[in-house]
mmCIF file of C-alpha atoms in Angstrom:
data_model
loop_
_atom_site.group_PDB
_atom_site.id
_atom_site.type_symbol
_atom_site.label_atom_id
_atom_site.label_comp_id
_atom_site.label_asym_id
_atom_site.label_seq_id
_atom_site.Cartn_x
_atom_site.Cartn_y
_atom_site.Cartn_z
ATOM 1 C CA LEU A 1 -0.022 -0.064 -0.065
ATOM 2 C CA LYS A 2 2.806 2.380 1.046
ATOM 3 C CA VAL A 3 4.635 1.619 -2.370
ATOM 4 C CA LEU A 4 1.457 2.258 -4.276
ATOM 5 C CA ALA A 5 1.137 5.605 -2.584
ATOM 6 C CA ILE A 6 4.865 6.524 -3.588
ATOM 7 C CA ILE A 7 4.199 5.382 -7.136
ATOM 8 C CA LEU A 8 0.922 7.396 -7.393
ATOM 9 C CA PHE A 9 2.717 10.364 -6.229
ATOM 10 C CA VAL A 10 5.588 9.905 -8.611
ATOM 11 C CA ILE A 11 3.202 9.429 -11.738
ATOM 12 C CA VAL A 12 0.990 12.541 -10.797
ATOM 13 C CA GLY A 13 3.970 14.539 -10.041
ATOM 14 C CA LEU A 14 5.649 13.882 -13.369
ATOM 15 C CA THR A 15 2.775 15.928 -14.801
ATOM 16 C CA ALA A 16 3.840 18.995 -13.009
ATOM 17 C CA ILE A 17 7.575 18.970 -13.452
ATOM 18 C CA ASN A 18 9.291 22.078 -14.530
ATOM 19 C CA PHE A 19 12.590 21.198 -15.916
ATOM 20 C CA SER A 20 14.298 24.717 -15.116
ATOM 21 C CA ASN A 21 13.850 23.698 -11.221
ATOM 22 C CA TYR A 22 16.940 21.235 -11.895
ATOM 23 C CA ILE A 23 19.208 24.013 -12.910
ATOM 24 C CA PRO A 24 21.709 24.310 -11.243
ATOM 25 C CA PHE A 25 21.584 20.681 -10.385
ATOM 26 C CA ILE A 26 24.066 21.098 -7.507
ATOM 27 C CA PRO A 27 23.709 24.724 -6.102
ATOM 28 C CA GLU A 28 26.752 26.600 -5.327
ATOM 29 C CA HIS A 29 28.188 25.915 -1.752
ATOM 30 C CA LYS A 30 27.589 28.161 1.098
ATOM 31 C CA VAL A 31 27.527 28.059 4.831
ATOM 32 C CA THR A 32 24.367 28.931 6.574
ATOM 33 C CA GLU A 33 23.243 29.024 10.174
ATOM 34 C CA THR A 34 22.213 25.427 9.998
ATOM 35 C CA GLY A 35 25.417 24.192 8.455
ATOM 36 C CA ASP A 36 26.873 23.647 4.778
ATOM 37 C CA PHE A 37 24.432 24.009 2.016
ATOM 38 C CA GLY A 38 24.941 23.371 -1.670
ATOM 39 C CA GLY A 39 27.983 21.898 -3.381
ATOM 40 C CA TRP A 40 29.421 18.575 -2.497
ATOM 41 C CA GLN A 41 29.684 19.671 1.141
ATOM 42 C CA GLY A 42 26.113 19.936 1.232
ATOM 43 C CA ILE A 43 25.523 16.605 -0.415
ATOM 44 C CA TYR A 44 27.777 15.010 2.194
ATOM 45 C CA ALA A 45 25.923 16.752 4.963
ATOM 46 C CA GLY A 46 22.598 15.395 3.574
ATOM 47 C CA VAL A 47 23.959 11.959 3.130
ATOM 48 C CA SER A 48 25.010 11.728 6.688
ATOM 49 C CA MET A 49 21.423 11.682 7.669
ATOM 50 C CA ILE A 50 19.990 9.581 4.831
ATOM 51 C CA PHE A 51 21.080 6.226 6.442
ATOM 52 C CA LEU A 52 18.128 6.499 8.603
ATOM 53 C CA ALA A 53 15.936 5.786 5.453
ATOM 54 C CA TYR A 54 17.847 2.585 4.589
ATOM 55 C CA ILE A 55 17.852 0.730 7.942
ATOM 56 C CA GLY A 56 14.512 -1.110 7.025
ATOM 57 C CA PHE A 57 16.260 -3.718 4.862
ATOM 58 C CA ASP A 58 18.540 -4.425 7.785
ATOM 59 C CA SER A 59 15.442 -5.663 9.778
ATOM 60 C CA ILE A 60 15.100 -8.418 7.433
ATOM 61 C CA ALA A 61 18.379 -10.096 8.509
ATOM 62 C CA ALA A 62 17.084 -9.811 12.167
ATOM 63 C CA ASN A 63 14.291 -12.014 11.423
ATOM 64 C CA SER A 64 16.207 -14.608 9.644
ATOM 65 C CA ALA A 65 15.169 -17.299 12.205
ATOM 66 C CA GLU A 66 11.531 -16.693 11.172
ATOM 67 C CA ALA A 67 12.184 -17.488 7.508
ATOM 68 C CA ILE A 68 11.883 -20.740 5.611
ATOM 69 C CA ASN A 69 15.154 -21.594 3.637
ATOM 70 C CA PRO A 70 16.823 -18.414 4.866
ATOM 71 C CA GLN A 71 19.903 -19.136 2.712
ATOM 72 C CA LYS A 72 17.923 -18.359 -0.446
ATOM 73 C CA THR A 73 15.107 -16.127 0.836
ATOM 74 C CA MET A 74 17.436 -13.538 3.011
ATOM 75 C CA PRO A 75 19.757 -12.353 0.172
ATOM 76 C CA ARG A 76 16.943 -12.010 -2.180
ATOM 77 C CA GLY A 77 14.936 -9.964 0.414
ATOM 78 C CA ILE A 78 17.808 -7.774 1.554
ATOM 79 C CA LEU A 79 19.059 -6.957 -2.020
ATOM 80 C CA GLY A 80 15.544 -6.545 -3.350
ATOM 81 C CA SER A 81 14.247 -4.370 -0.667
ATOM 82 C CA LEU A 82 17.608 -2.317 -0.916
ATOM 83 C CA ILE A 83 17.112 -1.769 -4.651
ATOM 84 C CA VAL A 84 13.310 -0.987 -4.532
ATOM 85 C CA ALA A 85 14.208 1.500 -1.742
ATOM 86 C CA ILE A 86 16.880 3.277 -3.627
ATOM 87 C CA VAL A 87 14.805 3.590 -6.898
ATOM 88 C CA LEU A 88 11.717 4.958 -4.941
ATOM 89 C CA PHE A 89 13.802 7.368 -2.869
ATOM 90 C CA VAL A 90 15.574 8.732 -5.857
ATOM 91 C CA ALA A 91 12.305 8.980 -7.858
ATOM 92 C CA VAL A 92 10.501 10.954 -5.197
ATOM 93 C CA ALA A 93 13.404 13.437 -4.665
ATOM 94 C CA LEU A 94 13.780 13.929 -8.445
ATOM 95 C CA VAL A 95 9.985 14.643 -8.746
ATOM 96 C CA LEU A 96 9.800 16.871 -5.727
ATOM 97 C CA VAL A 97 12.630 19.018 -6.811
ATOM 98 C CA GLY A 98 11.202 19.113 -10.376
ATOM 99 C CA MET A 99 7.827 20.274 -9.188
ATOM 100 C CA PHE A 100 8.990 23.330 -7.394
ATOM 101 C CA HIS A 101 12.274 25.036 -6.660
ATOM 102 C CA TYR A 102 14.058 23.197 -3.752
ATOM 103 C CA SER A 103 14.026 26.558 -1.583
ATOM 104 C CA GLN A 104 10.295 26.358 -1.204
ATOM 105 C CA TYR A 105 10.580 23.160 0.663
ATOM 106 C CA ALA A 106 12.563 24.677 3.423
ATOM 107 C CA ASP A 107 11.195 24.092 6.849
ATOM 108 C CA ASN A 108 8.201 22.172 5.230
ATOM 109 C CA ALA A 109 7.165 19.249 7.255
ATOM 110 C CA GLU A 110 5.034 17.711 4.605
ATOM 111 C CA PRO A 111 6.714 18.383 1.199
ATOM 112 C CA VAL A 112 4.821 15.817 -0.709
ATOM 113 C CA GLY A 113 1.416 16.817 0.352
ATOM 114 C CA TRP A 114 2.210 20.490 -0.142
ATOM 115 C CA ALA A 115 3.561 20.022 -3.598
ATOM 116 C CA LEU A 116 0.545 17.987 -4.724
ATOM 117 C CA ARG A 117 -1.830 20.584 -3.260
ATOM 118 C CA GLU A 118 0.058 23.437 -4.928
ATOM 119 C CA SER A 119 -0.008 21.718 -8.299
ATOM 120 C CA GLY A 120 -3.885 21.099 -8.065
ATOM 121 C CA HIS A 121 -3.991 17.736 -6.933
ATOM 122 C CA GLY A 122 -5.647 18.042 -3.408
ATOM 123 C CA ILE A 123 -7.440 14.894 -3.534
ATOM 124 C CA ILE A 124 -4.336 12.788 -4.359
ATOM 125 C CA ALA A 125 -2.416 14.651 -1.637
ATOM 126 C CA ALA A 126 -4.983 13.658 0.924
ATOM 127 C CA ILE A 127 -4.881 10.123 -0.373
ATOM 128 C CA VAL A 128 -1.132 9.878 -0.140
ATOM 129 C CA GLN A 129 -0.876 11.365 3.158
ATOM 130 C CA ALA A 130 -3.591 9.223 4.651
ATOM 131 C CA ILE A 131 -1.673 6.123 3.457
ATOM 132 C CA SER A 132 1.549 7.602 4.703
ATOM 133 C CA VAL A 133 0.245 7.833 8.305
ATOM 134 C CA ILE A 134 -1.226 4.241 8.132
ATOM 135 C CA GLY A 135 2.448 3.223 6.900
ATOM 136 C CA MET A 136 4.054 4.731 9.954
ATOM 137 C CA PHE A 137 2.266 1.973 12.062
ATOM 138 C CA THR A 138 3.172 -0.780 9.846
ATOM 139 C CA ALA A 139 6.798 0.524 9.711
ATOM 140 C CA LEU A 140 6.813 0.771 13.634
ATOM 141 C CA ILE A 141 5.508 -2.925 13.932
ATOM 142 C CA GLY A 142 8.255 -4.140 11.568
ATOM 143 C CA MET A 143 11.054 -2.356 13.491
ATOM 144 C CA MET A 144 9.636 -3.385 16.794
ATOM 145 C CA LEU A 145 9.711 -6.987 15.375
ATOM 146 C CA ALA A 146 13.308 -6.738 14.291
ATOM 147 C CA GLY A 147 14.432 -4.999 17.409
ATOM 148 C CA SER A 148 12.850 -7.480 19.869
ATOM 149 C CA ARG A 149 14.480 -10.343 17.847
ATOM 150 C CA LEU A 150 17.797 -8.772 18.327
ATOM 151 C CA LEU A 151 17.468 -8.234 21.968
ATOM 152 C CA TYR A 152 16.314 -11.788 22.344
ATOM 153 C CA SER A 153 19.343 -12.970 20.399
ATOM 154 C CA PHE A 154 21.643 -10.972 22.539
ATOM 155 C CA GLY A 155 20.203 -12.281 25.711
ATOM 156 C CA ARG A 156 20.496 -15.753 24.459
ATOM 157 C CA ASP A 157 24.210 -15.483 23.529
ATOM 158 C CA GLY A 158 25.057 -13.902 26.860
ATOM 159 C CA LEU A 159 25.619 -10.312 25.503
ATOM 160 C CA LEU A 160 22.760 -8.994 27.578
ATOM 161 C CA PRO A 161 20.937 -10.406 30.573
ATOM 162 C CA SER A 162 19.469 -13.886 29.892
ATOM 163 C CA TRP A 163 15.896 -13.014 31.034
ATOM 164 C CA LEU A 164 15.690 -11.224 27.816
ATOM 165 C CA SER A 165 15.834 -14.433 25.927
ATOM 166 C CA GLN A 166 12.890 -15.931 27.625
ATOM 167 C CA LEU A 167 9.730 -16.655 25.378
ATOM 168 C CA ASN A 168 6.085 -16.649 26.426
ATOM 169 C CA HIS A 169 3.721 -19.361 25.844
ATOM 170 C CA LYS A 170 3.237 -18.316 22.097
ATOM 171 C CA HIS A 171 7.042 -18.476 21.641
ATOM 172 C CA LEU A 172 7.381 -14.806 21.544
ATOM 173 C CA PRO A 173 10.201 -12.636 23.032
ATOM 174 C CA ASN A 174 7.737 -10.506 25.141
ATOM 175 C CA ARG A 175 10.092 -9.298 27.655
ATOM 176 C CA ALA A 176 12.603 -7.937 24.927
ATOM 177 C CA LEU A 177 9.526 -6.435 23.253
ATOM 178 C CA VAL A 178 8.394 -4.660 26.436
ATOM 179 C CA ILE A 179 11.922 -3.302 27.347
ATOM 180 C CA LEU A 180 12.230 -1.953 23.542
ATOM 181 C CA THR A 181 8.843 -0.223 23.807
ATOM 182 C CA ILE A 182 9.742 1.431 27.081
ATOM 183 C CA ILE A 183 13.254 2.622 25.726
ATOM 184 C CA GLY A 184 11.505 3.885 22.516
ATOM 185 C CA VAL A 185 8.696 5.931 24.373
ATOM 186 C CA VAL A 186 11.161 7.373 26.699
ATOM 187 C CA ILE A 187 13.810 8.519 24.217
ATOM 188 C CA GLY A 188 11.192 9.673 21.677
ATOM 189 C CA SER A 189 9.456 11.799 24.239
ATOM 190 C CA MET A 190 12.801 13.465 25.432
ATOM 191 C CA PHE A 191 14.635 14.364 22.113
ATOM 192 C CA PRO A 192 13.621 16.192 18.971
ATOM 193 C CA PHE A 193 13.289 14.015 15.863
ATOM 194 C CA ALA A 194 16.134 15.756 14.017
ATOM 195 C CA PHE A 195 18.585 14.907 16.646
ATOM 196 C CA LEU A 196 17.310 11.306 16.879
ATOM 197 C CA ALA A 197 17.422 10.970 13.026
ATOM 198 C CA GLN A 198 21.324 12.118 13.203
ATOM 199 C CA LEU A 199 21.877 9.662 16.155
ATOM 200 C CA ILE A 200 20.259 6.780 14.351
ATOM 201 C CA SER A 201 22.113 7.490 10.984
ATOM 202 C CA ALA A 202 25.446 7.691 12.749
ATOM 203 C CA GLY A 203 24.912 4.586 14.802
ATOM 204 C CA THR A 204 23.638 2.679 11.602
ATOM 205 C CA LEU A 205 26.961 4.054 9.744
ATOM 206 C CA VAL A 206 29.098 2.724 12.656
ATOM 207 C CA ALA A 207 27.447 -0.607 12.710
ATOM 208 C CA PHE A 208 27.780 -1.069 8.911
ATOM 209 C CA MET A 209 31.462 -0.166 9.180
ATOM 210 C CA PHE A 210 32.179 -2.792 11.647
ATOM 211 C CA VAL A 211 30.217 -5.392 9.703
ATOM 212 C CA SER A 212 32.173 -4.547 6.524
ATOM 213 C CA LEU A 213 35.383 -4.794 8.633
ATOM 214 C CA ALA A 214 34.343 -8.177 9.878
ATOM 215 C CA MET A 215 33.728 -9.546 6.543
#
């Protein structure tokens, strides 16, 4: 459903693209109050936060114990989801920038909905945003599933207290899930989203770095 919403936005947005908005494709670099903007320095600054968007495929590996024939299905799932995510993210970014000048998206909390409404597609905007809200809950369930399995594995292997590895009568790691929920609620209520996004992106990058070194 979420993928269909993204495809719907891309198709509708293509009808409102103004190719002059792509010029210059890489704006000149300048230093603003919030940091580097434009140039390769600005691109690197943006890339430092984009890792947050790609940790979803990593949750597939965390659920490998639940899969049938994981030797075949896991590589396909990881690579397939990564390719799909890259294509969709790039398509959405190109369409957004093509519809309106990038400066008009500054401090905009809902760029997709705003761009659709401003281009005369209010109904499509409402549909896409409604699906996005529903998609937040499905994404949350998926990440909670992966996170609880990781805590369960750490407890089973002795890296964390062993009581985290205990399962309930339905063979679910309920203790790990409860701990993960409490931690998420506490941290999410104390820190702003921008800070958490940077923190998660940095942690993900460090984790991927150590995995690459181990291989």
